[in-house]
PDB file of C-alpha atoms in Angstrom:
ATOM      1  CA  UNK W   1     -20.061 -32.015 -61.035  1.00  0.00           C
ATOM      2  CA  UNK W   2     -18.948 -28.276 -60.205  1.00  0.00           C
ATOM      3  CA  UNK W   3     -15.828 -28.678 -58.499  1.00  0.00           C
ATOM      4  CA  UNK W   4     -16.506 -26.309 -55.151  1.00  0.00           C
ATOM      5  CA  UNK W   5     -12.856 -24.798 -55.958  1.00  0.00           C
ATOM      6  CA  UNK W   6     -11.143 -22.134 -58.324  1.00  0.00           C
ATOM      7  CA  UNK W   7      -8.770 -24.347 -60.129  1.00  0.00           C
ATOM      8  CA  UNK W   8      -6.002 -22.327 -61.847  1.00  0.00           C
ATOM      9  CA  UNK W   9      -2.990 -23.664 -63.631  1.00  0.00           C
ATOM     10  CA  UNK W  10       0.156 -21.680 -64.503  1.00  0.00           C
ATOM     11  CA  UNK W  11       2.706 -22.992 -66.710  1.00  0.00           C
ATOM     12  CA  UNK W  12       5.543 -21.327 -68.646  1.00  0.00           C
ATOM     13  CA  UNK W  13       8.985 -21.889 -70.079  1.00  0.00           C
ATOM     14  CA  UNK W  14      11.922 -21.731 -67.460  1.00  0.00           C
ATOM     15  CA  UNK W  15      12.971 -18.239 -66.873  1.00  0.00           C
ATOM     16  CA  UNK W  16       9.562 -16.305 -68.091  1.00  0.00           C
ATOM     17  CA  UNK W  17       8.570 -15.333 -64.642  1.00  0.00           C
ATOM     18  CA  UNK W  18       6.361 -17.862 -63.521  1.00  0.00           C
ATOM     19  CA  UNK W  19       7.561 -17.715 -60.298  1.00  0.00           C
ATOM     20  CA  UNK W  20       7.522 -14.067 -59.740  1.00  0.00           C
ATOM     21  CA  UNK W  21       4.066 -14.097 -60.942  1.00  0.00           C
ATOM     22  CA  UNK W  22       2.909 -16.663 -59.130  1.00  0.00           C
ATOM     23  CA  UNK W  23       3.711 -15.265 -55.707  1.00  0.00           C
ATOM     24  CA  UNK W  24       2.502 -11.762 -56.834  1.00  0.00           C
ATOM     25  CA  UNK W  25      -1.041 -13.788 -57.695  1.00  0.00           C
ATOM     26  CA  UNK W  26      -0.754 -15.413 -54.189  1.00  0.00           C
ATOM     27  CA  UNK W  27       0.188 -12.228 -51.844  1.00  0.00           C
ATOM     28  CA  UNK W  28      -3.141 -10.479 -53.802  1.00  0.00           C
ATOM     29  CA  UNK W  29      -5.653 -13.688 -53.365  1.00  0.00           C
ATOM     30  CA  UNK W  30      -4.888 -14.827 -49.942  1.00  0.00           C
ATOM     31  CA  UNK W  31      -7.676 -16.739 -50.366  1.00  0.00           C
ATOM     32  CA  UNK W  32      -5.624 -19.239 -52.941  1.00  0.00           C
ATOM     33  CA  UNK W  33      -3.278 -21.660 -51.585  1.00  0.00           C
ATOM     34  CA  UNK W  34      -0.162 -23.137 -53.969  1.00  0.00           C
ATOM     35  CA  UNK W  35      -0.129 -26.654 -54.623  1.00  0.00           C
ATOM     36  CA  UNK W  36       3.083 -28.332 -53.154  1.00  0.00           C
ATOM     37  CA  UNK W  37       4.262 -30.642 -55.711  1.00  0.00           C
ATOM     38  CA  UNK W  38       5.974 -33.661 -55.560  1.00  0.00           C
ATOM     39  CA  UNK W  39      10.094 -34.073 -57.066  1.00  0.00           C
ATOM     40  CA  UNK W  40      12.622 -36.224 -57.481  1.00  0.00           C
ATOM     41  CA  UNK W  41      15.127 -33.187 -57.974  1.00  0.00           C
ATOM     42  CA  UNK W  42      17.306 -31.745 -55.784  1.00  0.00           C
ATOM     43  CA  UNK W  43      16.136 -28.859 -53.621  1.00  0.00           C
ATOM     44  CA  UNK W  44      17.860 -25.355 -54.711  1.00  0.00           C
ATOM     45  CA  UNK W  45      19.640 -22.598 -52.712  1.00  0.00           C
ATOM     46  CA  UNK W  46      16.924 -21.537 -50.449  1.00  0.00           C
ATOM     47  CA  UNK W  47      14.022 -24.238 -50.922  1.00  0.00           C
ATOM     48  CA  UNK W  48      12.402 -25.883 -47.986  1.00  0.00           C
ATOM     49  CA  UNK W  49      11.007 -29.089 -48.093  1.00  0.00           C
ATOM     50  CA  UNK W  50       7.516 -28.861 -47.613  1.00  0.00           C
ATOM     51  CA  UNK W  51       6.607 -25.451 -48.543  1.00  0.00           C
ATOM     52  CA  UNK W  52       8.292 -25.360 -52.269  1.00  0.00           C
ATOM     53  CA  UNK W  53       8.311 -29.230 -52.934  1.00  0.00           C
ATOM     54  CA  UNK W  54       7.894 -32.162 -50.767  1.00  0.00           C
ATOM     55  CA  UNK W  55      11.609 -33.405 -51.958  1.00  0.00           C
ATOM     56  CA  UNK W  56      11.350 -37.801 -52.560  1.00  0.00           C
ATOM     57  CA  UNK W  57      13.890 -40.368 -53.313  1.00  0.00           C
ATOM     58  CA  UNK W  58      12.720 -41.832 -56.866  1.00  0.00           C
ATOM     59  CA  UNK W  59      11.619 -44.832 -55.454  1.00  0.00           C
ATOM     60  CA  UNK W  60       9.204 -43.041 -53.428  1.00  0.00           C
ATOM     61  CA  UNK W  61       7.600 -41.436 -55.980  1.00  0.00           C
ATOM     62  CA  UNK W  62       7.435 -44.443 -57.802  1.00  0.00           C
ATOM     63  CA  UNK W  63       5.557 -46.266 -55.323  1.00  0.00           C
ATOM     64  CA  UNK W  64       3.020 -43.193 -54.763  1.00  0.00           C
ATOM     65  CA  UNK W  65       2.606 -43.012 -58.570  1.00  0.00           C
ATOM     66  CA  UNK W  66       2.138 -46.645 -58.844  1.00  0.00           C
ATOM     67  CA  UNK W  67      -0.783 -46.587 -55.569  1.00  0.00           C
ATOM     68  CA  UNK W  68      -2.379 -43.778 -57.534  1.00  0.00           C
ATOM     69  CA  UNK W  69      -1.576 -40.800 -55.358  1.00  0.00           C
ATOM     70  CA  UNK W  70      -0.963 -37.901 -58.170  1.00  0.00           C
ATOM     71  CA  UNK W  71      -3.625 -35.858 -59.782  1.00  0.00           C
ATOM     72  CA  UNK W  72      -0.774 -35.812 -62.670  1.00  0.00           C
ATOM     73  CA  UNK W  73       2.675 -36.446 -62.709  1.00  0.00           C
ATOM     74  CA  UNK W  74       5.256 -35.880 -65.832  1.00  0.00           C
ATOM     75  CA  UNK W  75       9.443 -36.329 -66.321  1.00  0.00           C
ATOM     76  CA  UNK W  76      11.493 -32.740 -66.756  1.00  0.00           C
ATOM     77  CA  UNK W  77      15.247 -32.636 -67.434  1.00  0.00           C
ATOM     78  CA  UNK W  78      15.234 -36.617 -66.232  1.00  0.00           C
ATOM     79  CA  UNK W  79      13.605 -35.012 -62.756  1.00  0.00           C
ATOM     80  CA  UNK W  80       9.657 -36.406 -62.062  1.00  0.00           C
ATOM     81  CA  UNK W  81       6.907 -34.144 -60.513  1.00  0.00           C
ATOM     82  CA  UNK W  82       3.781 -34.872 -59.464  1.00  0.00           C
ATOM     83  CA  UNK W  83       0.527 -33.169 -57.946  1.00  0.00           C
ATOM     84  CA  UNK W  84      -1.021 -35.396 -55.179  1.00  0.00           C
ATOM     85  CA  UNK W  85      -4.595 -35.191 -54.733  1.00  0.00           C
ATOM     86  CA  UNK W  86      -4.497 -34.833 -51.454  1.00  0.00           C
ATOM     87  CA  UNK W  87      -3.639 -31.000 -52.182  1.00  0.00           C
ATOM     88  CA  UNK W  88      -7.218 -30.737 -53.176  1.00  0.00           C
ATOM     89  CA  UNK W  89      -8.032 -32.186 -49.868  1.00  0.00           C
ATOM     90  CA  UNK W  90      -5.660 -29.575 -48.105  1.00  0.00           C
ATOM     91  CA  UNK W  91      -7.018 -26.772 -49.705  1.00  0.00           C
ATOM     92  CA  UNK W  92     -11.041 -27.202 -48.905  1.00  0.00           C
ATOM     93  CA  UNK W  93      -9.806 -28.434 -45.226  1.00  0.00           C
ATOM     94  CA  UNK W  94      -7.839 -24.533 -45.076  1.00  0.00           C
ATOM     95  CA  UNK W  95     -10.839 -22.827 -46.256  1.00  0.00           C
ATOM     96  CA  UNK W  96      -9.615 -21.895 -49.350  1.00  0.00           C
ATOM     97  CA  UNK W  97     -11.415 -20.576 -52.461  1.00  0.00           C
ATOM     98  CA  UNK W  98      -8.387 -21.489 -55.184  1.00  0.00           C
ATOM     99  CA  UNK W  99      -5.842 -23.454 -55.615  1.00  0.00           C
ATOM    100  CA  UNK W 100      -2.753 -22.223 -58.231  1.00  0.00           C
ATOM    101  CA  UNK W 101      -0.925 -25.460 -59.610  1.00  0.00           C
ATOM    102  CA  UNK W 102       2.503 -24.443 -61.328  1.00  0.00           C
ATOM    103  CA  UNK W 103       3.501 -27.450 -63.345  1.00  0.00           C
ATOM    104  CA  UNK W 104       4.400 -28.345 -67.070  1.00  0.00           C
ATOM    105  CA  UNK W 105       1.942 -29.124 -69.996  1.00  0.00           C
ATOM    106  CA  UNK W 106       2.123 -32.193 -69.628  1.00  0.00           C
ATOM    107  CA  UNK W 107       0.907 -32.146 -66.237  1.00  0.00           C
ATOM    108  CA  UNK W 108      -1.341 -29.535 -67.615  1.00  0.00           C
ATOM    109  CA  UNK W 109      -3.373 -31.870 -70.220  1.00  0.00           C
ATOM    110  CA  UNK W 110      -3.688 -34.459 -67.402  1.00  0.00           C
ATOM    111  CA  UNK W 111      -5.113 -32.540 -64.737  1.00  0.00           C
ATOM    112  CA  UNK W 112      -7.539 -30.500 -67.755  1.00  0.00           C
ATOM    113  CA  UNK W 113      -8.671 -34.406 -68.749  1.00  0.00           C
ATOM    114  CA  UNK W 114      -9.850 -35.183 -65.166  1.00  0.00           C
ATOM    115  CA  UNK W 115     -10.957 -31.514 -63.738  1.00  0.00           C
ATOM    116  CA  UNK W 116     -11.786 -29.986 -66.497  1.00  0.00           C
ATOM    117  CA  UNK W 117     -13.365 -26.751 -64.679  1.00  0.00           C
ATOM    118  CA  UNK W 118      -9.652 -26.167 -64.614  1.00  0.00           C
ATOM    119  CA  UNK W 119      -8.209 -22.554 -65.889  1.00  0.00           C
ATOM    120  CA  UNK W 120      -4.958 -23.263 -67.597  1.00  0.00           C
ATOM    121  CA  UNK W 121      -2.989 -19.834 -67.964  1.00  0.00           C
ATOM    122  CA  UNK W 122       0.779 -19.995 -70.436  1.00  0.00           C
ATOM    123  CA  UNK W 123       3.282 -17.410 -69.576  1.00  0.00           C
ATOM    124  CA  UNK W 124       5.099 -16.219 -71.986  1.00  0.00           C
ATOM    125  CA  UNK W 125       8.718 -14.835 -72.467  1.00  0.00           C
ATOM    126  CA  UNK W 126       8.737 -11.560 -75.239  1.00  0.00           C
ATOM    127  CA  UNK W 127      11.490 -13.184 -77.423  1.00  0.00           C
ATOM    128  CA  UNK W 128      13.496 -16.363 -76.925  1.00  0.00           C
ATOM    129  CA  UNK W 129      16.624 -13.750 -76.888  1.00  0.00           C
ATOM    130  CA  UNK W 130      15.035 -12.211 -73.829  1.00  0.00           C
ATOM    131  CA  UNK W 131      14.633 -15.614 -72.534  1.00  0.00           C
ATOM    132  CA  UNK W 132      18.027 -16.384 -72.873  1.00  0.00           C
ATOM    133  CA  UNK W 133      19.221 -13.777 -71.202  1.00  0.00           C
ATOM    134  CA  UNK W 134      17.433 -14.058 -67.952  1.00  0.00           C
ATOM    135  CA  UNK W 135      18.784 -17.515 -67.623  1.00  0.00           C
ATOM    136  CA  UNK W 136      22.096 -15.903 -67.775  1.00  0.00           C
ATOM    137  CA  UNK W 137      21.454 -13.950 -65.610  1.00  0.00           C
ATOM    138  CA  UNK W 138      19.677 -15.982 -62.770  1.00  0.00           C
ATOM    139  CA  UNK W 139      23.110 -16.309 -61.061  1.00  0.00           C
ATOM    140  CA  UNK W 140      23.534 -19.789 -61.353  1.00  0.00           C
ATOM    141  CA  UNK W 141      26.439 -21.947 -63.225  1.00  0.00           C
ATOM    142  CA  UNK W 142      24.823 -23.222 -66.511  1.00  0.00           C
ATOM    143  CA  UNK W 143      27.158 -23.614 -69.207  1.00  0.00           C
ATOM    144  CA  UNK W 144      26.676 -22.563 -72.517  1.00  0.00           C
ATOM    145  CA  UNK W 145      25.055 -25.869 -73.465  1.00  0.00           C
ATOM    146  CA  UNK W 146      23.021 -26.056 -69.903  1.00  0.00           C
ATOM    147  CA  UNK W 147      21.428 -22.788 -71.484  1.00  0.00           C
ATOM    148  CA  UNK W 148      20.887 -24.072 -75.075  1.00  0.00           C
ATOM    149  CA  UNK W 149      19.459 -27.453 -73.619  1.00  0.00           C
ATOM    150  CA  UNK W 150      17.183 -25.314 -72.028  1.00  0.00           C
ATOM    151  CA  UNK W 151      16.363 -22.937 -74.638  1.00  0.00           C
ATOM    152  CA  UNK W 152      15.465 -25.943 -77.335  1.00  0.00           C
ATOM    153  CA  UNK W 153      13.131 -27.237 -74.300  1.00  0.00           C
ATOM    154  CA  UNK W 154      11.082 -23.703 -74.250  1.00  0.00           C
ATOM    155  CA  UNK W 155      10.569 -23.204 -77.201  1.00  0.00           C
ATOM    156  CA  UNK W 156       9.433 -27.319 -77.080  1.00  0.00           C
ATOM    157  CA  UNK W 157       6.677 -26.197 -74.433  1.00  0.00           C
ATOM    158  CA  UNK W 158       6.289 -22.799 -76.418  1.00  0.00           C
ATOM    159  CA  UNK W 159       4.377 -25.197 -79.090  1.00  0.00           C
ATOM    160  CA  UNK W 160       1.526 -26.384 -76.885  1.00  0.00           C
ATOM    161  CA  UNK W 161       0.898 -22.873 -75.966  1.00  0.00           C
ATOM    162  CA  UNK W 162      -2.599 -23.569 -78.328  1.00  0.00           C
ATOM    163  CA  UNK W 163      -3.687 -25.506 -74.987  1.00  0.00           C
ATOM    164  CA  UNK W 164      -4.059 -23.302 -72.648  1.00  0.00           C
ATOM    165  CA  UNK W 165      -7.003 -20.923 -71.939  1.00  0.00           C
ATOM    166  CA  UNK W 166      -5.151 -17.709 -71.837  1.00  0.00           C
ATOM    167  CA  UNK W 167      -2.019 -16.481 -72.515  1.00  0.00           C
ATOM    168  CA  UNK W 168      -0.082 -13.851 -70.859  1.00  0.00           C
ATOM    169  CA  UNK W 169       3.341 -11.927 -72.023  1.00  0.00           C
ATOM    170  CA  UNK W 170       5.615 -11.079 -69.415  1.00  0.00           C
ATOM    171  CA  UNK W 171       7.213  -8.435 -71.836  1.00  0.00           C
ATOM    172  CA  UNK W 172       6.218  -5.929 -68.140  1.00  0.00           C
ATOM    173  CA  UNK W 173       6.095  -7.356 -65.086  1.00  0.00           C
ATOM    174  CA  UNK W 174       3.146  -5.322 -63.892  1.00  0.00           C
ATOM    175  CA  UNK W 175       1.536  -5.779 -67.284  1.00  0.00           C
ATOM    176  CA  UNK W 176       1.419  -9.405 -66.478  1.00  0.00           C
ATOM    177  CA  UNK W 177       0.654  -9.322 -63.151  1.00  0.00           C
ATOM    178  CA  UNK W 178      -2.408  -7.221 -63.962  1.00  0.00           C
ATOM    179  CA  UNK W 179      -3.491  -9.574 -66.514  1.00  0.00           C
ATOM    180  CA  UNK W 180      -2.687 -12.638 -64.499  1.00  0.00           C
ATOM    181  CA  UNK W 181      -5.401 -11.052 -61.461  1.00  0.00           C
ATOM    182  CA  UNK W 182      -7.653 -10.304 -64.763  1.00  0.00           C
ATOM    183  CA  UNK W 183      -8.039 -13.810 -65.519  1.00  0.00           C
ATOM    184  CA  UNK W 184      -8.866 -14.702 -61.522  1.00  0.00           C
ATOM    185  CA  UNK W 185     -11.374 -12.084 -61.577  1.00  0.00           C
ATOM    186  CA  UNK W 186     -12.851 -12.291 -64.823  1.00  0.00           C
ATOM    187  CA  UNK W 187     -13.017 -16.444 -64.036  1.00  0.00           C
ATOM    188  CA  UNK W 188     -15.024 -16.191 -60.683  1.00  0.00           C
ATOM    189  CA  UNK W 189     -17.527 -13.816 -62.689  1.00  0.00           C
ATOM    190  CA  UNK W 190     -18.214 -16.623 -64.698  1.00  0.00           C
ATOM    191  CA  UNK W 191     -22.333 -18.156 -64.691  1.00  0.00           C
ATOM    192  CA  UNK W 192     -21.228 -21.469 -63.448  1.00  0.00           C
ATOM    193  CA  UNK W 193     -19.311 -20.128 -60.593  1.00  0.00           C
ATOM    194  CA  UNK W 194     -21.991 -17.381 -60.024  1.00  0.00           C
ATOM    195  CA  UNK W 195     -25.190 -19.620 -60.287  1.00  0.00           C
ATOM    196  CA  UNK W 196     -25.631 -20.503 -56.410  1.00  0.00           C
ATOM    197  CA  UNK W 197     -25.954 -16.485 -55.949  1.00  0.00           C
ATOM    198  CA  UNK W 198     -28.324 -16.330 -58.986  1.00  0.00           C
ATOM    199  CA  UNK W 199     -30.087 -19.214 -57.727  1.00  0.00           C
ATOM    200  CA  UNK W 200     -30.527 -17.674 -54.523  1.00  0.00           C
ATOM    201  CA  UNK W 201     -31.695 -14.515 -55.631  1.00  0.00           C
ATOM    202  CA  UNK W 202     -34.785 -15.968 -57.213  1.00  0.00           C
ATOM    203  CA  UNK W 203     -35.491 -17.938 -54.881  1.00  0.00           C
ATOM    204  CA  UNK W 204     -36.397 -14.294 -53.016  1.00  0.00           C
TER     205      UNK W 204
END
């Protein structure tokens, strides 16, 4: 069955722009909400709970896992993340159209296996030197082998890029962003989303 929402994934390497992108794709479809995910992490400088993550003790994400709460859920850097499927719920109750899910491959290949009207986009960096370099410059305190460890672990996720439905190059930001709103566009013109106005019209 049709799912009655626009499903979009958006997954990427850390420091490609995924987050930029992601809030550019929000602020020009209001009518797309972002799925809060679940973590075990930490929050960073400037997260609320809530809004960027609803922040859990281990255990309690253990226990939600375990009752079958998460859409998906996968392990990053020794950190797990989940989707809860009451997002979905949250989203139709708001009167949304969309709902953008930023989360790993993994989490990727297990939401695609039970939705799989899902639109999974891969961002990608222009060079892994490039890459590099915006982790360096992020302002934080990696060391030199924080930054490698992180580097061996994109171009890990680079390799499933052959996954996704579409991938963009954040080589320009405003390339990317145009491309990214593309894909929205060009995915809500498709005949299954477009048969109940088809329908409709013949039915004149």
């Amino acid at each position: 069955m049709r799912d009655d929402l626009q499903l979009l994934i958006i997954s990427s390497p850390s420091g490609a722009g995924k987050t930029t992108l992601t809030r550019r794709l929000l602020s020009a479809f209001p009518d797309f909400i972002f799925s809060v995910s679940h973590t075990t992490r930490a929050p960073r400088k400037g997260e609320t709970d809530g809004s960027d993550y609803h922040f859990v003790a281990r255990e309690e994400f253990v226990r939600l896992r375990d009752e079958g709460a998460f859409l998906e859920w996968a392990e990053v850097h020794g950190n797990l993340y989940g989707t809860s499927l009451a997002e979905l719920d949250r989203a139709r109750s708001l009167g949304k159209r969309g709902i953008l899910f930023d989360i790993d491959y993994q989490g990727a290949r297990q939401i695609k296996a039970k939705l799989p009207s899902v639109t999974a986009v891969f961002i990608l960096p222009p060079s892994l030197r490039e890459l590099e370099r915006r982790l360096r410059s992020r302002g934080s305190d990696d060391d030199d082998e924080t930054i490698a460890r992180r580097l061996a672990k994109a171009k890990a996720e680079i390799e499933h890029y052959g996954f996704f439905d579409y991938v963009v190059v954040n080589d320009d930001l405003d390339r990317a962003t145009a491309d990214l709103h593309g894909i929205v566009r060009a995915e809500r013109c498709r005949r299954t989303q477009r048969a109940l106005e088809a329908e409709a019209l013949l039915r004149e």
